[in-house]
GROMACS .gro file of C-alpha atoms in nm:
model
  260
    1UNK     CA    1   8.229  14.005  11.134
    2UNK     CA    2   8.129  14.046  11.511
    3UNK     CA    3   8.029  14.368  11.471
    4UNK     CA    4   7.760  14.277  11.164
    5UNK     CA    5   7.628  13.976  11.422
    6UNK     CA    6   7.560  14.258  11.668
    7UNK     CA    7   7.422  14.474  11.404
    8UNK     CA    8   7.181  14.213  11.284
    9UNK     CA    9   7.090  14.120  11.645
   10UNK     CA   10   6.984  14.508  11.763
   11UNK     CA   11   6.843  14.589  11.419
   12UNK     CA   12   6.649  14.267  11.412
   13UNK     CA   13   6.346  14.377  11.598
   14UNK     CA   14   6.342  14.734  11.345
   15UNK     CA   15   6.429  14.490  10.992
   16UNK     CA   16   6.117  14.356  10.815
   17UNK     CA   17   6.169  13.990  10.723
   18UNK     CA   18   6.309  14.023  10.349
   19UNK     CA   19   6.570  14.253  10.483
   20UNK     CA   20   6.688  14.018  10.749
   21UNK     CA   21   6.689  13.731  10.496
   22UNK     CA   22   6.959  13.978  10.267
   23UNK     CA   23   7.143  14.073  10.542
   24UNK     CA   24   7.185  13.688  10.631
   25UNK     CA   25   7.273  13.619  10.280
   26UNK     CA   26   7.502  13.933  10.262
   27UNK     CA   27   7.663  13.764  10.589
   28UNK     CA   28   7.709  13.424  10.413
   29UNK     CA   29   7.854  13.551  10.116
   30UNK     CA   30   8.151  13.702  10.323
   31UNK     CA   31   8.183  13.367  10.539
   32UNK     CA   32   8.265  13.159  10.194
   33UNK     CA   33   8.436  13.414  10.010
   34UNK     CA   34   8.653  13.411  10.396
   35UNK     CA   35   8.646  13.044  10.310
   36UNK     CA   36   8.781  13.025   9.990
   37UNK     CA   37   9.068  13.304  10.078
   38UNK     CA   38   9.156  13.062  10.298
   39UNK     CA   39   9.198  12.753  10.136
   40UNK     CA   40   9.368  12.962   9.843
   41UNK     CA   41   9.694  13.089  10.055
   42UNK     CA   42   9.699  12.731  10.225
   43UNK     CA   43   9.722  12.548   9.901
   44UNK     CA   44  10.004  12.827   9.782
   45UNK     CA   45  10.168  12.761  10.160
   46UNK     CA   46  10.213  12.369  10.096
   47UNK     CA   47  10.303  12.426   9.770
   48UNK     CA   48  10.564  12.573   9.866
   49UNK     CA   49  10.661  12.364  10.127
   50UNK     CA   50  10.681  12.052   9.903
   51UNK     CA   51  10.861  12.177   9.632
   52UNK     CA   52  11.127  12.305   9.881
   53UNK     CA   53  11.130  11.975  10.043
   54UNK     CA   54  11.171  11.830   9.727
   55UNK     CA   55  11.458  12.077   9.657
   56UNK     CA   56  11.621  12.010   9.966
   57UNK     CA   57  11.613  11.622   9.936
   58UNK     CA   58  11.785  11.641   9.587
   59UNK     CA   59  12.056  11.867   9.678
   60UNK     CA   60  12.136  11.629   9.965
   61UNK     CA   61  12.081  11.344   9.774
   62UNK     CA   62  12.352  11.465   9.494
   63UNK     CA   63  12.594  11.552   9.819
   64UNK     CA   64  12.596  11.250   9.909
   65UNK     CA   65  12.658  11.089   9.572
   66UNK     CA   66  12.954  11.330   9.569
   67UNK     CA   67  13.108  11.184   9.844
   68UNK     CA   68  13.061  10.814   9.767
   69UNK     CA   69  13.199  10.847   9.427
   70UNK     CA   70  13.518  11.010   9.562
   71UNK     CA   71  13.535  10.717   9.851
   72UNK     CA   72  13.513  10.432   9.501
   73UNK     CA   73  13.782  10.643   9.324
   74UNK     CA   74  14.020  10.677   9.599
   75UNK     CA   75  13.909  10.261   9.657
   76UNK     CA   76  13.967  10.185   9.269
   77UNK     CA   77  14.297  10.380   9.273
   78UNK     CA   78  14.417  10.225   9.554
   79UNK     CA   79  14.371   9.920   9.425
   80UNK     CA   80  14.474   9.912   9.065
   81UNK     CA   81  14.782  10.167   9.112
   82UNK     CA   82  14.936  10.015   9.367
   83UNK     CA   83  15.272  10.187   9.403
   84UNK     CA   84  15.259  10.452   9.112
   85UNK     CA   85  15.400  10.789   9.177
   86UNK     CA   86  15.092  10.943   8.991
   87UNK     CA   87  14.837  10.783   9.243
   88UNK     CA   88  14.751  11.058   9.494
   89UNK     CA   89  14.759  11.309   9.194
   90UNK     CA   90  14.527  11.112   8.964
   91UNK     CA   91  14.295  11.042   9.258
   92UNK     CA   92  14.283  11.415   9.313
   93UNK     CA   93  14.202  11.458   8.925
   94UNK     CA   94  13.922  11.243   8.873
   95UNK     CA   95  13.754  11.327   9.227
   96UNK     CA   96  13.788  11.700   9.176
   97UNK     CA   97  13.668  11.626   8.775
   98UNK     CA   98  13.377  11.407   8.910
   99UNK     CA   99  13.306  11.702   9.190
  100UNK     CA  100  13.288  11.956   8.963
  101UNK     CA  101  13.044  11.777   8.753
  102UNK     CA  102  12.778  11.708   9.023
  103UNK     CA  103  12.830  12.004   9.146
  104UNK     CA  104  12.700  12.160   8.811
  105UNK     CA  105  12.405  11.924   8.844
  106UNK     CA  106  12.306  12.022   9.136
  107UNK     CA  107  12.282  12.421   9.015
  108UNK     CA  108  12.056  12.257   8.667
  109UNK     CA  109  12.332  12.378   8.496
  110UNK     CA  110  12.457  12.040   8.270
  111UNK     CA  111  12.279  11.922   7.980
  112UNK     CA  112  12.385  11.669   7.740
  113UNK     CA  113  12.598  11.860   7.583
  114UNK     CA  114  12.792  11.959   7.872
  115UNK     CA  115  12.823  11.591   8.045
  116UNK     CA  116  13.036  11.527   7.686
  117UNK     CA  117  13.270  11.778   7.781
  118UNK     CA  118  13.373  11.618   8.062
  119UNK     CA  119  13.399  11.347   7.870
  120UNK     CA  120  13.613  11.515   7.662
  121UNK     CA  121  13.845  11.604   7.970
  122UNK     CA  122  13.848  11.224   8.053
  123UNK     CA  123  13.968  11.148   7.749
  124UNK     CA  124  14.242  11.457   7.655
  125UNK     CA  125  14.357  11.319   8.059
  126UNK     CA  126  14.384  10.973   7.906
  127UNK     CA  127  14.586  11.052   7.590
  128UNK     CA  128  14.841  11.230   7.812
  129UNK     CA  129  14.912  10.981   8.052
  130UNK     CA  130  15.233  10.917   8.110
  131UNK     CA  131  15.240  10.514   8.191
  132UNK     CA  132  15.056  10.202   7.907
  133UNK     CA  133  14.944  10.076   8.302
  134UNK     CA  134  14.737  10.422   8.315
  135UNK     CA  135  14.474  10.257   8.085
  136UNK     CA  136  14.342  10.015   8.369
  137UNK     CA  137  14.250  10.287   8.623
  138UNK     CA  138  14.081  10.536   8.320
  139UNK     CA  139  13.884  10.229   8.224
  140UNK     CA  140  13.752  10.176   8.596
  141UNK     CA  141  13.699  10.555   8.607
  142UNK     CA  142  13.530  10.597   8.294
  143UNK     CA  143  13.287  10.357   8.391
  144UNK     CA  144  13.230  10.550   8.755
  145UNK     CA  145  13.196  10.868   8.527
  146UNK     CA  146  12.912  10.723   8.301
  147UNK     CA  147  12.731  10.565   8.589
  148UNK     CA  148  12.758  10.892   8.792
  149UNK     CA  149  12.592  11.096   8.481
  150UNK     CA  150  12.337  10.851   8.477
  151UNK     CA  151  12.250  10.850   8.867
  152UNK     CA  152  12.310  11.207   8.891
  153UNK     CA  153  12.048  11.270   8.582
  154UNK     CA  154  11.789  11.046   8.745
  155UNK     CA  155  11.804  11.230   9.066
  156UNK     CA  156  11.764  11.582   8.913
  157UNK     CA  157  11.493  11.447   8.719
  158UNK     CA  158  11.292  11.316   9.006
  159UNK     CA  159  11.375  11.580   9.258
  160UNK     CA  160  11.322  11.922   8.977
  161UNK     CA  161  10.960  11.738   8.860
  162UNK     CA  162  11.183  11.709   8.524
  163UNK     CA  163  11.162  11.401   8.304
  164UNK     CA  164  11.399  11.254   8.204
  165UNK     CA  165  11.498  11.256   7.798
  166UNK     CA  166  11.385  10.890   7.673
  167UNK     CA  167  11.310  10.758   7.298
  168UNK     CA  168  10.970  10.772   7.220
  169UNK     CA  169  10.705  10.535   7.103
  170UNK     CA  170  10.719  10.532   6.729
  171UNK     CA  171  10.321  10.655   6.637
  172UNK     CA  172  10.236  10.401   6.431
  173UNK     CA  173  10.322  10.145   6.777
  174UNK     CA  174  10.116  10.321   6.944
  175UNK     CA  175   9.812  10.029   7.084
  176UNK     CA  176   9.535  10.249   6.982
  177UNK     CA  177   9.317  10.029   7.224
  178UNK     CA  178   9.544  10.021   7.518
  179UNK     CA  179   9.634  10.440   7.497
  180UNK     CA  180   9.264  10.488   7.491
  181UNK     CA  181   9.122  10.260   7.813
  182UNK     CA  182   9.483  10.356   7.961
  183UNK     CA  183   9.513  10.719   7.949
  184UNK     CA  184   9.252  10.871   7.696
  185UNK     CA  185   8.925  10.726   7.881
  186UNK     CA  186   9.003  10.848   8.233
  187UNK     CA  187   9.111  11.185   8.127
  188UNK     CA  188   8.807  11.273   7.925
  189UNK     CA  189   8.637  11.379   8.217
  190UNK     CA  190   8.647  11.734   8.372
  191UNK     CA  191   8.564  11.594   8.729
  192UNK     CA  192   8.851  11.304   8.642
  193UNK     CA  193   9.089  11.556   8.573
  194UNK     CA  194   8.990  11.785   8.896
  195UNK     CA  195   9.068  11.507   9.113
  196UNK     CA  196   9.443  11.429   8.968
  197UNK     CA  197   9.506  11.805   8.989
  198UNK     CA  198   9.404  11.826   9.368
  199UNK     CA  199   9.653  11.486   9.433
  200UNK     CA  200   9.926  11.627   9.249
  201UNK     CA  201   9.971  11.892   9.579
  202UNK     CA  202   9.932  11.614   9.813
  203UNK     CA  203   9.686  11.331   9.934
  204UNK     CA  204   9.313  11.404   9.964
  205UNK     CA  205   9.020  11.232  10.154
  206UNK     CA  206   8.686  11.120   9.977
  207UNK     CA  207   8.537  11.436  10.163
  208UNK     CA  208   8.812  11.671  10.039
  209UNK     CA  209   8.727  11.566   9.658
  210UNK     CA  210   8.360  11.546   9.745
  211UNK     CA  211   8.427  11.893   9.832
  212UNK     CA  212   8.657  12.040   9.542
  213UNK     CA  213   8.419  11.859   9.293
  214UNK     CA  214   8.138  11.919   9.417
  215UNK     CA  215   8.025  11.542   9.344
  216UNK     CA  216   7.896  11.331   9.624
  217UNK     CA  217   7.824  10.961   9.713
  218UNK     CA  218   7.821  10.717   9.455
  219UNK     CA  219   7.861  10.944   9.177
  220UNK     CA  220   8.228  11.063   9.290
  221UNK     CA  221   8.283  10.670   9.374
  222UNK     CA  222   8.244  10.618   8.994
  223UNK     CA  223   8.526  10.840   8.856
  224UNK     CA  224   8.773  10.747   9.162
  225UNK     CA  225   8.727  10.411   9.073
  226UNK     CA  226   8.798  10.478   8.712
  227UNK     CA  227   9.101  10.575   8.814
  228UNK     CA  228   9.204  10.398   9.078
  229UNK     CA  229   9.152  10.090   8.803
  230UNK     CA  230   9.389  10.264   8.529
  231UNK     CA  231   9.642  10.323   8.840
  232UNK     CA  232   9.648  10.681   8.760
  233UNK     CA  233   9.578  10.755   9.136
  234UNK     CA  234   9.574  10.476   9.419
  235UNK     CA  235   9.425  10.439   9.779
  236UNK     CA  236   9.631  10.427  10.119
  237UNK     CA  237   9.410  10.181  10.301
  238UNK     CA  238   9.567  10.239  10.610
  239UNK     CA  239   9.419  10.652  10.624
  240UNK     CA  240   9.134  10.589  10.362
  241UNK     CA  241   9.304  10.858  10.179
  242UNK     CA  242   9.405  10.875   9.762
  243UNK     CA  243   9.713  10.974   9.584
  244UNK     CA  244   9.868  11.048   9.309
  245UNK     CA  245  10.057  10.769   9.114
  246UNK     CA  246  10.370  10.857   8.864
  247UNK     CA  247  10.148  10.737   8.608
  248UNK     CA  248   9.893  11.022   8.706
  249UNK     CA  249  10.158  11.286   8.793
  250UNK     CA  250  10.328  11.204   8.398
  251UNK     CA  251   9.981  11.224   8.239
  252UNK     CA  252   9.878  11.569   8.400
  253UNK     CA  253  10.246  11.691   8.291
  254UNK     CA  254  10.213  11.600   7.926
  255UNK     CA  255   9.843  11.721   7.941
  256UNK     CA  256  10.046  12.091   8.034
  257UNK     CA  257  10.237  12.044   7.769
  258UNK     CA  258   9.993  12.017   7.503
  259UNK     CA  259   9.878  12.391   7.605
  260UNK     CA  260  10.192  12.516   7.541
   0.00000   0.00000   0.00000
């Protein structure tokens, strides 16, 4: 790029004005197509970077749930076996049971389907006990199971960008007012929709979505505050900057999956 400056500098005096005014343009064109380059591998870079921090934090998160759940069944067992000779080896059990099972979560590797088999092992461990006293501490760690499932589904949900299985809203429930002005209304607008999928990598200034939409002034302000007003995206006061709400992030997801 130096080397064209020069070139237009030295050649200046032997150019006629139209072909300085191309060369100029030529010269402009490679500065935003620079530009652009740019901004493309540095939106790929924090990508990156924040789904592997999001990666990380889940792993750890599901560690440490690990951990705590074997401190409660080693607490529960202390507690409500008292002096059985099968305590230390039933604490073992259900820890190492309960281990293996996050540990499966942590990989993505446990559906539904597979958290009832280890139900299944809770309950073929249960039928063989050897002691009628046995049913107080598979009732306490029954209960730890279930909750664990639940925690440890929530996490990998939030963490993977996955949500969560739910029941849906039976079609004819559906408010037809309230989906519209809610959801419908501030989607049905490509400039609407630009802005959500710029805040779904990360928070953005009113100059950065000036920028990206190409809108300025007042007639950005009117789609921001569209929706900032349906919550899809909201305002940090303290750096004047938006982002992106769950509400937002769940409505650009489902919008994917309609394109599948």
């Amino acid at each position: 790029m130096k080397n064209k400056m020069m070139t237009l500098k030295t050649a200046k005096s032997t150019m006629n004005s139209d072909e300085v005014v191309m060369a100029l343009n030529s010269l402009s064109s490679e500065i935003s197509d620079l530009k652009n380059d740019l901004k493309y591998y540095a939106r790929k870079t924090e990508t990156g970077m924040i789904h592997a921090a999001y990666s990380g934090m889940g792993d750890s998160a599901l560690q440490m749930l690990s951990k705590g759940y074997e401190e409660e069944i080693r607490g529960v067992m202390g507690v409500i076996a008292g002096e059985c000779p099968m305590r230390e080896e039933c604490s073992a059990a259900f820890s190492q049971l309960l281990s293996d099972m996050i540990t499966d979560y942590r990989k993505g590797e446990l559906d539904d389907a597979g958290a009832d088999e280890y139900r299944q092992k809770i309950t073929g461990m249960r039928e063989a006990a050897p002691y009628p006293s046995c049913q107080k501490c598979f009732e306490k760690n029954e209960d730890l199971f279930n909750r664990s499932i639940k925690r440890c589904s929530a996490f990998q949900a939030f963490f993977s960008g996955r949500t969560p299985a739910c029941e849906e809203t039976p079609v004819q429930e559906i408010n037809p007012e309230n989906i519209v002005s809610s959801y419908l209304e501030p989607l049905a607008n490509k400039h609407r929709f630009k802005v959500l999928q710029e805040l779904y990598y990360g928070p953005k200034s009113f100059s950065e979505l000036s920028e990206v939409t190409g809108l300025r002034g007042g007639n950005l302000l009117f789609h921001i505050e569209k929706l900032v007003g349906t919550t899809m995206i909201l305002q940090k006061q303290e750096r004047g900057v938006y982002v992106l709400s769950e509400k937002g992030a769940n409505a650009l997801k489902v919008s994917a999956r309609l394109l599948t």
